[in-house]
Amino acid sequence: MRVILAEDSILLREGLARLLAEEGHEVVGAFGDAETLVGATEALRPDVVVVDIRMPPTHTDEGLRAAVEIRERLPGTGVLVLSQHVERSYAARLLATGAERVGYLLKDRVAQVEEFLDALERIGAGGAAIDPEVVRQLVVRSAHADPLSRLTPREREVLQVLAEGCTNAAIGRRLHLSLSAVEKHLNAVFDKLELRGTEGHSPRILAVLRYLEA
């Protein structure tokens, strides 16, 4: 894949560039700030942009705002956002743009090379990759929210794995469930969260967003 990196830590930026090159990917741009990222993405048209949430000059949400703008302008470009900590509101803002070609990973996950590369490839292929720790914290925080409280423990587990960007088959493998059982639990989730008949929107995406909004 063709990849753009935006990370203000030169050590991490150069490390990622070397890792991606060794795996056969092409790093077509590497930036230490987010100011030129959107324009560079429009010009270079990478498959995936990897961007840190907190970038110069204020180290608040420059990277996130650039990621959201890229999602709006270039929906065919994948975006993988890196964060030092779980930022619930930031995750919600990113996923509000849709749950395709998008990822949100904690920086600690980058050190687990296989998981990072798998997330990157899933995003490049049109899928999603949400850090399990991000999902776990969001689930814990929303455990008492209505209508999420209507879900059974198993339905909550299925939705948690779904929120990581997994397919039904992957959910089944993770939780040792048959495909029909996964579909049954997901249908129950969609019904309990009242996501049926929402024209123009995928209930899978809406279910994940309901977690983030709760």
mmCIF file of C-alpha atoms in Angstrom:
data_model
loop_
_atom_site.group_PDB
_atom_site.id
_atom_site.type_symbol
_atom_site.label_atom_id
_atom_site.label_comp_id
_atom_site.label_asym_id
_atom_site.label_seq_id
_atom_site.Cartn_x
_atom_site.Cartn_y
_atom_site.Cartn_z
ATOM 1 C CA MET A 1 0.000 0.000 0.000
ATOM 2 C CA ARG A 2 0.944 3.651 -0.385
ATOM 3 C CA VAL A 3 1.017 5.304 3.044
ATOM 4 C CA ILE A 4 1.391 8.811 4.460
ATOM 5 C CA LEU A 5 2.660 9.240 8.032
ATOM 6 C CA ALA A 6 1.924 12.252 10.255
ATOM 7 C CA GLU A 7 3.634 11.974 13.649
ATOM 8 C CA ASP A 8 5.588 14.675 15.507
ATOM 9 C CA SER A 9 7.895 12.188 17.260
ATOM 10 C CA ILE A 10 10.717 11.749 14.783
ATOM 11 C CA LEU A 11 11.751 8.447 16.366
ATOM 12 C CA LEU A 12 8.288 6.928 15.974
ATOM 13 C CA ARG A 13 7.829 8.447 12.517
ATOM 14 C CA GLU A 14 11.125 7.067 11.218
ATOM 15 C CA GLY A 15 10.518 3.738 12.928
ATOM 16 C CA LEU A 16 7.118 3.370 11.281
ATOM 17 C CA ALA A 17 8.540 4.376 7.915
ATOM 18 C CA ARG A 18 11.250 1.715 8.159
ATOM 19 C CA LEU A 19 8.782 -0.942 9.332
ATOM 20 C CA LEU A 20 6.365 -0.248 6.497
ATOM 21 C CA ALA A 21 9.145 -0.251 3.910
ATOM 22 C CA GLU A 22 10.409 -3.606 5.203
ATOM 23 C CA GLU A 23 6.875 -5.000 4.818
ATOM 24 C CA GLY A 24 6.718 -3.897 1.198
ATOM 25 C CA HIS A 25 4.594 -0.781 1.636
ATOM 26 C CA GLU A 26 5.548 2.574 0.118
ATOM 27 C CA VAL A 27 5.719 5.607 2.420
ATOM 28 C CA VAL A 28 4.929 8.460 0.019
ATOM 29 C CA GLY A 29 5.025 11.208 2.657
ATOM 30 C CA ALA A 30 6.071 11.723 6.294
ATOM 31 C CA PHE A 31 5.197 14.861 8.234
ATOM 32 C CA GLY A 32 5.858 16.207 11.727
ATOM 33 C CA ASP A 33 2.728 18.380 11.812
ATOM 34 C CA ALA A 34 -0.841 18.247 10.540
ATOM 35 C CA GLU A 35 -0.959 21.620 8.757
ATOM 36 C CA THR A 36 0.022 20.298 5.322
ATOM 37 C CA LEU A 37 -1.430 16.824 5.733
ATOM 38 C CA VAL A 38 -4.780 17.336 3.990
ATOM 39 C CA GLY A 39 -3.218 19.015 0.965
ATOM 40 C CA ALA A 40 -0.501 16.387 0.716
ATOM 41 C CA THR A 41 -3.099 13.623 0.895
ATOM 42 C CA GLU A 42 -5.103 15.193 -1.927
ATOM 43 C CA ALA A 43 -1.947 15.490 -4.034
ATOM 44 C CA LEU A 44 -0.395 12.091 -3.312
ATOM 45 C CA ARG A 45 -3.589 9.993 -2.960
ATOM 46 C CA PRO A 46 -2.243 7.311 -0.587
ATOM 47 C CA ASP A 47 -4.202 4.203 0.322
ATOM 48 C CA VAL A 48 -3.944 4.936 4.049
ATOM 49 C CA VAL A 49 -2.968 7.928 6.195
ATOM 50 C CA VAL A 50 -1.530 7.203 9.660
ATOM 51 C CA VAL A 51 -1.859 10.266 11.894
ATOM 52 C CA ASP A 52 -1.308 11.116 15.553
ATOM 53 C CA ILE A 53 -4.258 12.862 17.228
ATOM 54 C CA ARG A 54 -2.141 15.445 19.067
ATOM 55 C CA MET A 55 0.099 17.377 16.690
ATOM 56 C CA PRO A 56 1.894 20.761 16.707
ATOM 57 C CA PRO A 57 1.428 23.597 17.287
ATOM 58 C CA THR A 58 -1.023 23.149 20.196
ATOM 59 C CA HIS A 59 -0.823 19.358 20.613
ATOM 60 C CA THR A 60 -4.586 19.103 21.114
ATOM 61 C CA ASP A 61 -6.643 17.733 18.218
ATOM 62 C CA GLU A 62 -4.879 18.956 15.063
ATOM 63 C CA GLY A 63 -4.299 15.429 13.803
ATOM 64 C CA LEU A 64 -7.889 14.388 14.481
ATOM 65 C CA ARG A 65 -9.285 17.420 12.660
ATOM 66 C CA ALA A 66 -7.060 16.642 9.676
ATOM 67 C CA ALA A 67 -8.221 13.013 9.746
ATOM 68 C CA VAL A 68 -11.892 14.010 9.763
ATOM 69 C CA GLU A 69 -11.310 16.445 6.897
ATOM 70 C CA ILE A 70 -9.535 13.757 4.874
ATOM 71 C CA ARG A 71 -12.465 11.420 5.511
ATOM 72 C CA GLU A 72 -14.875 14.049 4.199
ATOM 73 C CA ARG A 73 -12.847 15.052 1.139
ATOM 74 C CA LEU A 74 -11.376 11.668 0.204
ATOM 75 C CA PRO A 75 -13.715 8.898 1.413
ATOM 76 C CA GLY A 76 -11.737 6.303 -0.521
ATOM 77 C CA THR A 77 -8.613 6.976 1.541
ATOM 78 C CA GLY A 78 -8.148 4.958 4.726
ATOM 79 C CA VAL A 79 -7.329 6.789 7.954
ATOM 80 C CA LEU A 80 -5.618 5.237 10.975
ATOM 81 C CA VAL A 81 -5.518 7.528 14.006
ATOM 82 C CA LEU A 82 -3.000 6.937 16.797
ATOM 83 C CA SER A 83 -3.582 8.108 20.368
ATOM 84 C CA GLN A 84 -1.533 7.957 23.562
ATOM 85 C CA HIS A 85 -4.670 7.490 25.650
ATOM 86 C CA VAL A 86 -8.316 6.591 25.072
ATOM 87 C CA GLU A 87 -10.077 9.781 23.983
ATOM 88 C CA ARG A 88 -13.779 8.940 24.040
ATOM 89 C CA SER A 89 -15.005 12.129 22.362
ATOM 90 C CA TYR A 90 -12.280 11.926 19.719
ATOM 91 C CA ALA A 91 -13.189 8.331 18.875
ATOM 92 C CA ALA A 92 -16.813 9.384 18.509
ATOM 93 C CA ARG A 93 -15.888 12.265 16.176
ATOM 94 C CA LEU A 94 -13.796 9.993 13.992
ATOM 95 C CA LEU A 95 -16.318 7.158 13.746
ATOM 96 C CA ALA A 96 -19.165 9.576 13.128
ATOM 97 C CA THR A 97 -17.700 9.858 9.614
ATOM 98 C CA GLY A 98 -18.443 6.159 9.058
ATOM 99 C CA ALA A 99 -16.926 2.823 10.010
ATOM 100 C CA GLU A 100 -15.247 1.930 6.730
ATOM 101 C CA ARG A 101 -11.552 2.488 5.984
ATOM 102 C CA VAL A 102 -11.011 3.848 9.490
ATOM 103 C CA GLY A 103 -8.992 2.895 12.541
ATOM 104 C CA TYR A 104 -8.285 4.126 16.058
ATOM 105 C CA LEU A 105 -5.316 2.543 17.863
ATOM 106 C CA LEU A 106 -3.442 3.306 21.044
ATOM 107 C CA LYS A 107 0.257 3.934 20.434
ATOM 108 C CA ASP A 108 1.157 0.985 22.634
ATOM 109 C CA ARG A 109 -0.454 -1.218 19.975
ATOM 110 C CA VAL A 110 2.130 -0.046 17.422
ATOM 111 C CA ALA A 111 4.802 -1.924 19.366
ATOM 112 C CA GLN A 112 2.857 -5.109 18.658
ATOM 113 C CA VAL A 113 3.961 -5.143 15.056
ATOM 114 C CA GLU A 114 1.699 -7.890 13.732
ATOM 115 C CA GLU A 115 -1.418 -6.276 15.217
ATOM 116 C CA PHE A 116 -0.459 -2.862 13.839
ATOM 117 C CA LEU A 117 0.182 -4.223 10.350
ATOM 118 C CA ASP A 118 -3.033 -6.247 10.448
ATOM 119 C CA ALA A 119 -4.988 -3.107 11.382
ATOM 120 C CA LEU A 120 -3.360 -1.154 8.568
ATOM 121 C CA GLU A 121 -4.176 -3.836 6.008
ATOM 122 C CA ARG A 122 -7.780 -4.137 7.197
ATOM 123 C CA ILE A 123 -8.254 -0.403 6.775
ATOM 124 C CA GLY A 124 -6.619 -0.435 3.347
ATOM 125 C CA ALA A 125 -8.997 -3.221 2.318
ATOM 126 C CA GLY A 126 -12.034 -1.147 3.293
ATOM 127 C CA GLY A 127 -12.568 -2.394 6.838
ATOM 128 C CA ALA A 128 -12.159 -0.942 10.304
ATOM 129 C CA ALA A 129 -9.733 -1.471 13.182
ATOM 130 C CA ILE A 130 -10.580 -0.189 16.655
ATOM 131 C CA ASP A 131 -8.179 -0.854 19.523
ATOM 132 C CA PRO A 132 -9.617 -3.477 21.905
ATOM 133 C CA GLU A 133 -8.694 -1.294 24.898
ATOM 134 C CA VAL A 134 -10.593 1.627 23.394
ATOM 135 C CA VAL A 135 -13.643 -0.562 22.959
ATOM 136 C CA ARG A 136 -13.282 -2.045 26.447
ATOM 137 C CA GLN A 137 -13.205 1.351 28.131
ATOM 138 C CA LEU A 138 -16.121 2.604 26.084
ATOM 139 C CA VAL A 139 -18.122 -0.486 27.002
ATOM 140 C CA VAL A 140 -17.343 -0.088 30.710
ATOM 141 C CA ARG A 141 -18.308 3.592 30.673
ATOM 142 C CA SER A 142 -21.578 2.897 28.912
ATOM 143 C CA ALA A 143 -22.525 -0.189 30.940
ATOM 144 C CA HIS A 144 -25.334 1.595 32.765
ATOM 145 C CA ALA A 145 -26.637 3.593 29.833
ATOM 146 C CA ASP A 146 -30.099 2.987 28.450
ATOM 147 C CA PRO A 147 -30.826 1.212 26.094
ATOM 148 C CA LEU A 148 -27.406 -0.463 26.258
ATOM 149 C CA SER A 149 -28.343 -1.912 29.634
ATOM 150 C CA ARG A 150 -30.907 -4.058 27.818
ATOM 151 C CA LEU A 151 -28.166 -6.162 26.252
ATOM 152 C CA THR A 152 -27.270 -9.529 27.708
ATOM 153 C CA PRO A 153 -23.612 -10.193 28.625
ATOM 154 C CA ARG A 154 -23.166 -12.284 25.459
ATOM 155 C CA GLU A 155 -24.769 -9.609 23.262
ATOM 156 C CA ARG A 156 -22.438 -7.048 24.820
ATOM 157 C CA GLU A 157 -19.450 -9.281 24.041
ATOM 158 C CA VAL A 158 -20.572 -9.636 20.427
ATOM 159 C CA LEU A 159 -21.033 -5.883 20.094
ATOM 160 C CA GLN A 160 -17.641 -5.240 21.663
ATOM 161 C CA VAL A 161 -15.884 -7.403 19.078
ATOM 162 C CA LEU A 162 -17.998 -5.848 16.311
ATOM 163 C CA ALA A 163 -16.804 -2.420 17.450
ATOM 164 C CA GLU A 164 -13.225 -3.515 16.824
ATOM 165 C CA GLY A 165 -14.105 -3.788 13.137
ATOM 166 C CA CYS A 166 -14.477 -7.580 12.982
ATOM 167 C CA THR A 167 -16.684 -9.432 10.504
ATOM 168 C CA ASN A 168 -19.322 -11.917 11.656
ATOM 169 C CA ALA A 169 -16.933 -14.778 10.920
ATOM 170 C CA ALA A 170 -14.174 -13.145 12.972
ATOM 171 C CA ILE A 171 -16.596 -12.523 15.841
ATOM 172 C CA GLY A 172 -17.502 -16.208 15.782
ATOM 173 C CA ARG A 173 -13.863 -17.283 15.927
ATOM 174 C CA ARG A 174 -13.086 -14.887 18.763
ATOM 175 C CA LEU A 175 -16.054 -15.906 20.898
ATOM 176 C CA HIS A 176 -16.278 -19.545 19.767
ATOM 177 C CA LEU A 177 -19.744 -19.072 18.295
ATOM 178 C CA SER A 178 -21.298 -20.398 15.121
ATOM 179 C CA LEU A 179 -22.037 -17.927 12.350
ATOM 180 C CA SER A 180 -25.769 -18.359 12.915
ATOM 181 C CA ALA A 181 -25.325 -17.633 16.639
ATOM 182 C CA VAL A 182 -23.401 -14.446 15.849
ATOM 183 C CA GLU A 183 -26.141 -13.320 13.465
ATOM 184 C CA LYS A 184 -28.775 -14.087 16.098
ATOM 185 C CA HIS A 185 -26.990 -12.030 18.748
ATOM 186 C CA LEU A 186 -26.404 -9.125 16.360
ATOM 187 C CA ASN A 187 -30.044 -9.089 15.329
ATOM 188 C CA ALA A 188 -30.982 -8.934 19.009
ATOM 189 C CA VAL A 189 -28.566 -6.041 19.514
ATOM 190 C CA PHE A 190 -30.005 -4.121 16.560
ATOM 191 C CA ASP A 191 -33.535 -4.698 17.825
ATOM 192 C CA LYS A 192 -32.776 -3.678 21.407
ATOM 193 C CA LEU A 193 -30.927 -0.549 20.274
ATOM 194 C CA GLU A 194 -33.823 0.237 17.912
ATOM 195 C CA LEU A 195 -31.610 0.417 14.840
ATOM 196 C CA ARG A 196 -33.955 -1.277 12.385
ATOM 197 C CA GLY A 197 -35.359 0.659 9.465
ATOM 198 C CA THR A 198 -32.826 3.484 9.639
ATOM 199 C CA GLU A 199 -32.764 4.236 5.947
ATOM 200 C CA GLY A 200 -29.374 4.976 4.430
ATOM 201 C CA HIS A 201 -27.373 3.872 7.483
ATOM 202 C CA SER A 202 -25.852 0.516 8.397
ATOM 203 C CA PRO A 203 -27.114 -0.831 11.742
ATOM 204 C CA ARG A 204 -23.585 -2.168 12.347
ATOM 205 C CA ILE A 205 -22.155 1.358 12.206
ATOM 206 C CA LEU A 206 -25.014 2.811 14.241
ATOM 207 C CA ALA A 207 -24.551 0.166 16.933
ATOM 208 C CA VAL A 208 -20.902 1.135 17.376
ATOM 209 C CA LEU A 209 -21.779 4.821 17.455
ATOM 210 C CA ARG A 210 -24.426 4.174 20.100
ATOM 211 C CA TYR A 211 -21.658 2.880 22.353
ATOM 212 C CA LEU A 212 -19.611 6.006 21.805
ATOM 213 C CA GLU A 213 -22.518 8.363 22.356
ATOM 214 C CA ALA A 214 -23.836 6.685 25.519
#
